[in-house]
Short mmCIF file of C-alpha atoms and ligand atoms in Angstrom, two decimals:
data_model
loop_
_atom_site.label_atom_id
_atom_site.label_comp_id
_atom_site.label_asym_id
_atom_site.label_seq_id
_atom_site.Cartn_x
_atom_site.Cartn_y
_atom_site.Cartn_z
CA MET A 1 -0.17 -0.05 0.01
CA GLY A 2 2.88 2.39 -0.40
CA ALA A 3 0.64 3.50 -3.31
CA ALA A 4 -2.02 4.61 -1.39
CA VAL A 5 -0.04 7.93 -0.05
CA GLN A 6 1.27 8.95 -3.66
CA ASP A 7 -2.16 8.44 -5.14
CA LEU A 8 -4.30 10.43 -2.55
CA PRO A 9 -5.84 13.04 -5.07
CA SER A 10 -5.42 16.45 -3.87
CA ALA A 11 -7.58 18.00 -0.71
CA SER A 12 -9.57 20.09 -3.58
CA SER A 13 -10.84 17.06 -5.17
CA GLY A 14 -12.37 15.78 -2.36
CA ALA A 15 -14.57 12.48 -2.37
CA ALA A 16 -16.68 13.47 -5.36
CA GLY A 17 -13.45 14.25 -7.67
CA ALA A 18 -11.77 10.78 -6.43
CA ALA A 19 -12.55 7.93 -9.08
CA ARG A 20 -15.19 5.85 -7.88
CA HIS A 21 -16.17 2.73 -9.44
CA PRO A 22 -19.62 1.64 -10.57
CA ILE A 23 -20.43 -1.28 -7.52
CA VAL A 24 -21.04 -4.57 -9.91
CA PRO A 25 -22.55 -7.50 -8.39
CA ARG A 26 -21.13 -10.87 -10.24
CA VAL A 27 -23.19 -13.79 -9.52
CA ASP A 28 -22.21 -17.61 -10.37
CA LEU A 29 -18.66 -17.73 -10.64
CA ASP A 30 -16.74 -20.72 -11.36
CA PHE A 31 -13.42 -21.18 -9.55
CA GLY A 32 -13.15 -24.53 -9.63
CA LEU A 33 -12.75 -24.85 -5.93
CA ASP A 34 -13.88 -28.44 -6.05
CA GLY A 35 -10.94 -29.24 -7.87
CA ASP A 36 -7.49 -30.91 -6.72
CA ILE A 37 -6.42 -27.44 -4.65
CA PRO A 38 -3.25 -28.28 -2.48
CA ARG A 39 -3.44 -27.69 1.25
CA TYR A 40 -1.16 -25.39 1.32
CA TRP A 41 -2.14 -23.54 -1.85
CA LEU A 42 -0.22 -20.64 -1.40
CA GLY A 43 3.84 -21.70 -2.44
CA GLY A 44 3.60 -24.98 -0.20
CA ASP A 45 3.91 -22.37 2.63
CA PRO A 46 1.64 -23.49 5.68
CA PHE A 47 1.67 -19.92 7.54
CA LYS A 48 0.51 -17.68 4.61
CA THR A 49 -2.04 -20.29 3.51
CA ARG A 50 -3.34 -20.51 7.23
CA LEU A 51 -3.32 -16.91 7.17
CA PHE A 52 -5.72 -16.57 3.86
CA ASP A 53 -7.59 -19.46 5.04
CA ALA A 54 -8.37 -17.86 8.54
CA MET A 55 -9.51 -15.00 7.42
CA SER A 56 -12.12 -17.10 4.88
CA CYS A 57 -13.36 -18.47 7.40
CA LEU A 58 -14.32 -15.13 8.95
CA PHE A 59 -16.16 -13.79 5.91
CA PRO A 60 -19.38 -15.44 5.75
CA GLU A 61 -20.80 -14.36 9.44
CA GLY A 62 -18.51 -11.33 9.16
CA GLU A 63 -20.05 -10.02 5.52
CA LYS A 64 -23.50 -10.96 6.83
CA TYR A 65 -23.04 -9.16 9.83
CA PHE A 66 -22.21 -6.54 7.57
CA ILE A 67 -25.15 -6.67 5.56
CA THR A 68 -27.14 -6.55 8.53
CA CYS A 69 -25.75 -3.45 10.26
CA VAL A 70 -26.12 -1.28 6.96
CA ARG A 71 -29.64 -2.67 6.33
CA ASP A 72 -30.70 -1.01 9.94
CA TYR A 73 -30.47 2.08 8.48
CA ARG A 74 -31.94 1.67 4.89
CA ASP A 75 -35.06 2.93 5.65
CA ARG A 76 -33.68 5.87 6.82
CA ILE A 77 -31.75 6.60 2.98
CA THR A 78 -33.57 9.20 0.90
CA ASP A 79 -30.35 9.54 -1.79
CA PRO A 80 -31.59 7.12 -4.25
CA VAL A 81 -27.64 7.09 -5.73
CA LEU A 82 -26.62 5.71 -2.15
CA ASN A 83 -30.02 3.84 -1.83
CA GLN A 84 -28.80 1.74 -4.77
CA GLU A 85 -25.01 1.19 -3.62
CA VAL A 86 -26.92 -0.35 -0.89
CA LYS A 87 -28.52 -2.35 -2.64
CA ASP A 88 -25.67 -3.71 -4.24
CA PHE A 89 -23.15 -3.68 -1.58
CA MET A 90 -25.15 -6.57 -0.13
CA ARG A 91 -25.56 -8.42 -2.71
CA GLN A 92 -21.99 -8.49 -3.49
CA GLU A 93 -21.39 -9.36 0.22
CA GLY A 94 -24.18 -11.96 -0.26
CA GLN A 95 -21.85 -13.73 -2.72
CA HIS A 96 -18.67 -12.95 -1.12
CA GLY A 97 -20.06 -15.46 1.80
CA MET A 98 -21.60 -18.03 -0.48
CA VAL A 99 -18.21 -18.42 -2.55
CA HIS A 100 -16.11 -18.27 0.85
CA THR A 101 -18.59 -20.61 2.24
CA GLN A 102 -17.80 -22.99 -0.42
CA PHE A 103 -14.05 -22.53 -0.09
CA ASN A 104 -14.31 -23.51 3.94
CA ASN A 105 -15.96 -26.53 3.12
CA ARG A 106 -12.73 -27.83 1.83
CA LEU A 107 -11.21 -26.65 5.06
CA LYS A 108 -13.74 -28.62 6.69
CA ALA A 109 -12.63 -31.63 4.76
CA GLN A 110 -9.26 -31.03 6.19
CA GLY A 111 -10.37 -31.16 9.35
CA VAL A 112 -10.78 -27.46 10.65
CA ASP A 113 -13.68 -26.78 13.05
CA VAL A 114 -15.40 -24.41 10.73
CA GLU A 115 -18.33 -24.97 12.76
CA ARG A 116 -17.34 -24.18 15.44
CA ILE A 117 -15.23 -21.14 14.61
CA GLU A 118 -18.82 -19.88 12.84
CA ASN A 119 -20.61 -20.33 16.17
CA GLN A 120 -18.18 -18.12 18.01
CA MET A 121 -18.52 -15.55 15.24
CA THR A 122 -22.40 -15.72 15.64
CA ARG A 123 -22.21 -15.81 19.16
CA ILE A 124 -19.76 -12.71 19.48
CA LEU A 125 -21.34 -10.51 16.79
CA ALA A 126 -24.79 -11.21 17.98
CA ARG A 127 -23.54 -10.18 21.90
CA LEU A 128 -22.51 -7.07 19.92
CA ARG A 129 -25.74 -5.78 18.26
CA SER A 130 -27.24 -6.64 21.90
CA ILE A 131 -25.41 -4.29 23.64
CA LEU A 132 -23.72 -1.48 21.15
CA PRO A 133 -26.03 1.12 19.80
CA ARG A 134 -26.53 1.08 16.04
CA THR A 135 -24.41 3.63 15.37
CA PHE A 136 -21.55 1.83 17.02
CA THR A 137 -22.31 -1.80 15.15
CA LEU A 138 -22.56 0.26 11.56
CA ALA A 139 -19.18 1.75 12.63
CA GLN A 140 -17.79 -1.10 13.23
CA THR A 141 -19.14 -2.40 9.95
CA ALA A 142 -17.55 1.14 8.23
CA ALA A 143 -13.93 -0.13 10.17
CA ALA A 144 -13.81 -3.37 8.75
CA GLU A 145 -14.92 -1.85 5.13
CA HIS A 146 -11.65 0.07 5.46
CA MET A 147 -9.50 -3.34 6.53
CA THR A 148 -10.71 -5.24 3.42
CA ALA A 149 -10.30 -2.12 1.36
CA ILE A 150 -6.44 -1.77 2.69
CA MET A 151 -6.22 -5.87 2.14
CA ALA A 152 -7.28 -5.84 -1.26
CA HIS A 153 -5.07 -3.23 -2.43
CA SER A 154 -2.02 -5.01 -0.41
CA PHE A 155 -2.49 -8.38 -1.33
CA PHE A 156 -2.46 -7.43 -4.88
CA HIS A 157 0.00 -4.46 -5.05
CA ARG A 158 3.24 -6.53 -4.92
CA ARG A 159 3.02 -9.51 -7.01
CA GLU A 160 5.37 -11.33 -4.88
CA LEU A 161 3.24 -11.89 -1.92
CA LEU A 162 0.51 -14.47 -5.05
CA GLU A 163 2.64 -15.09 -7.47
CA ASP A 164 3.22 -19.08 -6.02
CA ALA A 165 -0.21 -18.84 -5.03
CA ASP A 166 -2.68 -21.74 -6.49
CA PRO A 167 -4.74 -19.46 -9.50
CA ARG A 168 -8.17 -20.74 -8.58
CA ILE A 169 -8.12 -19.19 -4.91
CA ARG A 170 -5.90 -16.25 -6.20
CA ALA A 171 -8.89 -15.49 -8.57
CA MET A 172 -11.14 -15.90 -5.30
CA TYR A 173 -9.20 -13.54 -3.52
CA ALA A 174 -9.04 -10.96 -6.99
CA TRP A 175 -12.72 -11.35 -7.50
CA HIS A 176 -13.11 -10.34 -3.68
CA ALA A 177 -10.66 -7.69 -3.39
CA VAL A 178 -12.48 -5.77 -6.64
CA GLU A 179 -15.35 -5.80 -5.27
CA GLU A 180 -14.45 -4.63 -1.92
CA ILE A 181 -12.72 -1.93 -3.63
CA GLU A 182 -16.11 -1.07 -5.60
CA HIS A 183 -18.22 -0.87 -2.67
CA LYS A 184 -15.77 0.37 0.02
CA ALA A 185 -17.39 3.65 0.52
CA VAL A 186 -21.01 2.13 0.90
CA ALA A 187 -20.62 1.60 4.78
CA PHE A 188 -18.82 4.91 5.13
CA ASP A 189 -21.38 7.40 3.48
CA VAL A 190 -24.27 5.42 5.59
CA LEU A 191 -22.50 6.04 8.53
CA THR A 192 -21.40 9.48 7.86
CA LYS A 193 -24.38 10.80 5.86
CA VAL A 194 -27.35 9.10 7.35
CA ALA A 195 -26.45 7.85 10.61
CA LYS A 196 -24.32 10.93 11.33
CA ALA A 197 -21.91 9.46 13.41
CA SER A 198 -19.38 11.20 15.41
CA TYR A 199 -15.90 11.27 14.57
CA PHE A 200 -15.42 9.75 17.77
CA THR A 201 -18.16 6.65 17.10
CA ARG A 202 -15.92 5.97 13.93
CA VAL A 203 -12.59 6.18 15.53
CA ILE A 204 -13.39 4.01 18.70
CA MET A 205 -14.96 1.20 16.45
CA MET A 206 -11.68 1.45 14.34
CA LEU A 207 -9.50 0.99 17.31
CA TYR A 208 -11.65 -2.05 18.16
CA VAL A 209 -11.48 -3.97 14.91
CA SER A 210 -8.10 -3.02 14.56
CA MET A 211 -7.51 -5.37 17.52
CA ILE A 212 -10.23 -7.64 17.16
CA PHE A 213 -9.85 -9.07 13.71
CA PRO A 214 -6.00 -9.83 13.98
CA LEU A 215 -6.35 -11.30 17.38
CA HIS A 216 -9.51 -13.61 15.76
CA THR A 217 -7.73 -14.58 12.39
CA PHE A 218 -4.23 -15.45 14.74
CA LEU A 219 -6.88 -17.59 16.81
CA ILE A 220 -7.97 -19.56 13.94
CA MET A 221 -4.67 -20.00 12.81
CA ARG A 222 -3.24 -21.46 16.00
CA HIS A 223 -6.33 -24.01 15.52
CA MET A 224 -5.31 -24.95 11.97
CA PHE A 225 -1.52 -25.68 12.80
CA LYS A 226 -2.82 -27.72 15.50
CA VAL A 227 -5.41 -29.64 13.01
CA ASP A 228 -2.45 -29.71 10.41
CA GLY A 229 -0.33 -31.75 13.46
CA PHE A 230 2.72 -29.53 13.74
CA SER A 231 4.93 -30.52 16.67
CA TRP A 232 4.80 -27.27 19.52
CA ARG A 233 8.54 -26.76 17.79
CA GLN A 234 7.23 -26.75 14.71
CA ARG A 235 4.61 -24.25 15.87
CA ALA A 236 6.88 -22.17 17.55
CA GLY A 237 9.43 -21.40 14.72
CA MET A 238 6.51 -21.01 11.80
CA TRP A 239 5.04 -18.04 14.51
CA LEU A 240 8.29 -16.24 14.52
CA LYS A 241 8.85 -16.75 10.88
CA GLY A 242 5.16 -15.52 10.34
CA LEU A 243 5.21 -12.75 12.31
CA TRP A 244 8.37 -11.42 11.36
CA TRP A 245 7.22 -11.76 7.75
CA LEU A 246 4.11 -9.60 8.67
CA TYR A 247 5.62 -6.90 10.99
CA LYS A 248 9.25 -6.70 9.61
CA PRO A 249 9.74 -3.06 7.86
CA GLY A 250 8.88 -3.74 4.68
CA GLY A 251 6.35 -6.89 5.46
CA LEU A 252 3.09 -6.92 4.71
CA TYR A 253 1.56 -4.86 7.31
CA LEU A 254 3.87 -1.50 7.90
CA PRO A 255 3.75 -0.31 4.39
CA VAL A 256 0.02 -0.18 4.76
CA LEU A 257 -0.33 2.26 7.48
CA PRO A 258 -0.58 5.16 5.91
CA HIS A 259 -3.69 4.15 4.02
CA TYR A 260 -5.24 2.42 7.58
CA ALA A 261 -3.97 5.99 9.20
CA ALA A 262 -5.92 7.68 7.15
CA TYR A 263 -9.24 6.45 8.20
CA PHE A 264 -8.12 8.87 11.66
CA MET A 265 -8.01 12.07 9.79
CA PRO A 266 -11.45 13.95 10.24
CA GLY A 267 -11.61 14.72 6.78
CA TYR A 268 -11.40 11.30 5.91
CA HIS A 269 -13.32 9.50 2.70
CA PRO A 270 -12.52 6.36 1.53
CA TRP A 271 -12.46 7.77 -2.39
CA LYS A 272 -9.42 9.82 -1.24
CA ALA A 273 -7.16 7.13 -0.39
CA GLY A 274 -5.99 4.17 -2.47
CA LYS A 275 -6.10 3.33 -6.50
CA MET A 276 -6.06 0.15 -7.44
CA HIS A 277 -4.19 0.62 -10.84
CA SER A 278 -5.05 -2.72 -11.90
CA TYR A 279 -8.65 -2.89 -11.13
CA GLU A 280 -9.65 -1.77 -14.81
CA ARG A 281 -7.63 -4.60 -15.97
CA TRP A 282 -9.84 -7.27 -13.98
CA VAL A 283 -13.23 -5.58 -15.13
CA GLU A 284 -11.92 -5.65 -18.86
CA VAL A 285 -10.50 -9.23 -18.53
CA PHE A 286 -13.58 -10.38 -17.04
CA GLY A 287 -15.84 -8.54 -19.57
CA GLN A 288 -13.84 -9.95 -22.20
CA THR A 289 -14.00 -13.93 -21.01
CA ASN A 290 -16.69 -14.02 -18.12
CA ASP A 291 -13.82 -16.19 -16.55
CA PRO A 292 -13.31 -15.22 -13.20
CA ILE A 293 -9.58 -17.00 -13.26
CA ALA A 294 -8.24 -15.45 -16.60
CA ALA A 295 -9.39 -11.91 -14.85
CA GLY A 296 -7.50 -12.98 -11.63
CA ASN A 297 -4.66 -13.98 -13.34
CA ALA A 298 -4.68 -10.94 -15.50
CA LEU A 299 -5.10 -8.74 -11.98
CA HIS A 300 -1.86 -10.41 -10.07
CA ALA A 301 0.01 -9.74 -13.30
CA ALA A 302 -0.80 -6.05 -13.65
CA GLY A 303 0.25 -5.59 -9.84
CA ALA A 304 -2.16 -3.76 -8.17
FE1 FE2 B 401 -16.84 -8.98 0.74
FE1 FE2 B 402 -16.80 -5.82 1.85
#
């Protein structure tokens, strides 16, 4: 996400000046997820593979929750454009949940207790909705959408990250990334224009999501490494090496810090930060071929 800062449009362009993408829900995509995909589909590396797999376990319940939290405000939206965007956002997130469920069935077959993970998620999210005002759960959704947009950029910005990935899984993440970019401002717009949430609400829920998202991901990875049968010593080594890979200078996370931190600026809007250069390439190839794997390959080859 080093590109995020240099791609910030001038302040005068504002949110309206940034290039918004149309939100296009795409259905019935076939990623070949029932094929002979290797267990460690990301270059044979258990840590990197399980990082993505753990996030996949969070997506179906998480995205259902995002839809619910945005839907809370649907009746109060008077702007027809935003109303349509909300509809398209919900359709996209619904599709993401379905495809990740398909993928997660592969994880189930490997012995990962996806059901327990999802039940825990459901309980935690229901608890949050029972104790927090709706503005806060919407702010939580907007914060999570910021995180997914950052991931969409960072996973494809540096080609080497997914260079050795199985093209089918990489294509699934490429499609998800493209649609996350398309709808990245929807929850934020409902939060600021309809719910009229305060800066405090927006920021406090971002801090919450920033802690809870990596924590849950790492806990699921811990479970997966046990299922995979790695010894205590092997697991300790994998965590040390993997966390260094994630957090070292120039690693996966530090270069995205400016994009992440932009959310804390009072005048922030999602379309002001980050541009996915290869977005158009995905859309072009998908338009020509209707093949999400070819489009995923093209996105990867172009680099974000
Ligand atoms: Fe999504
Ligand atoms: Fe999303």
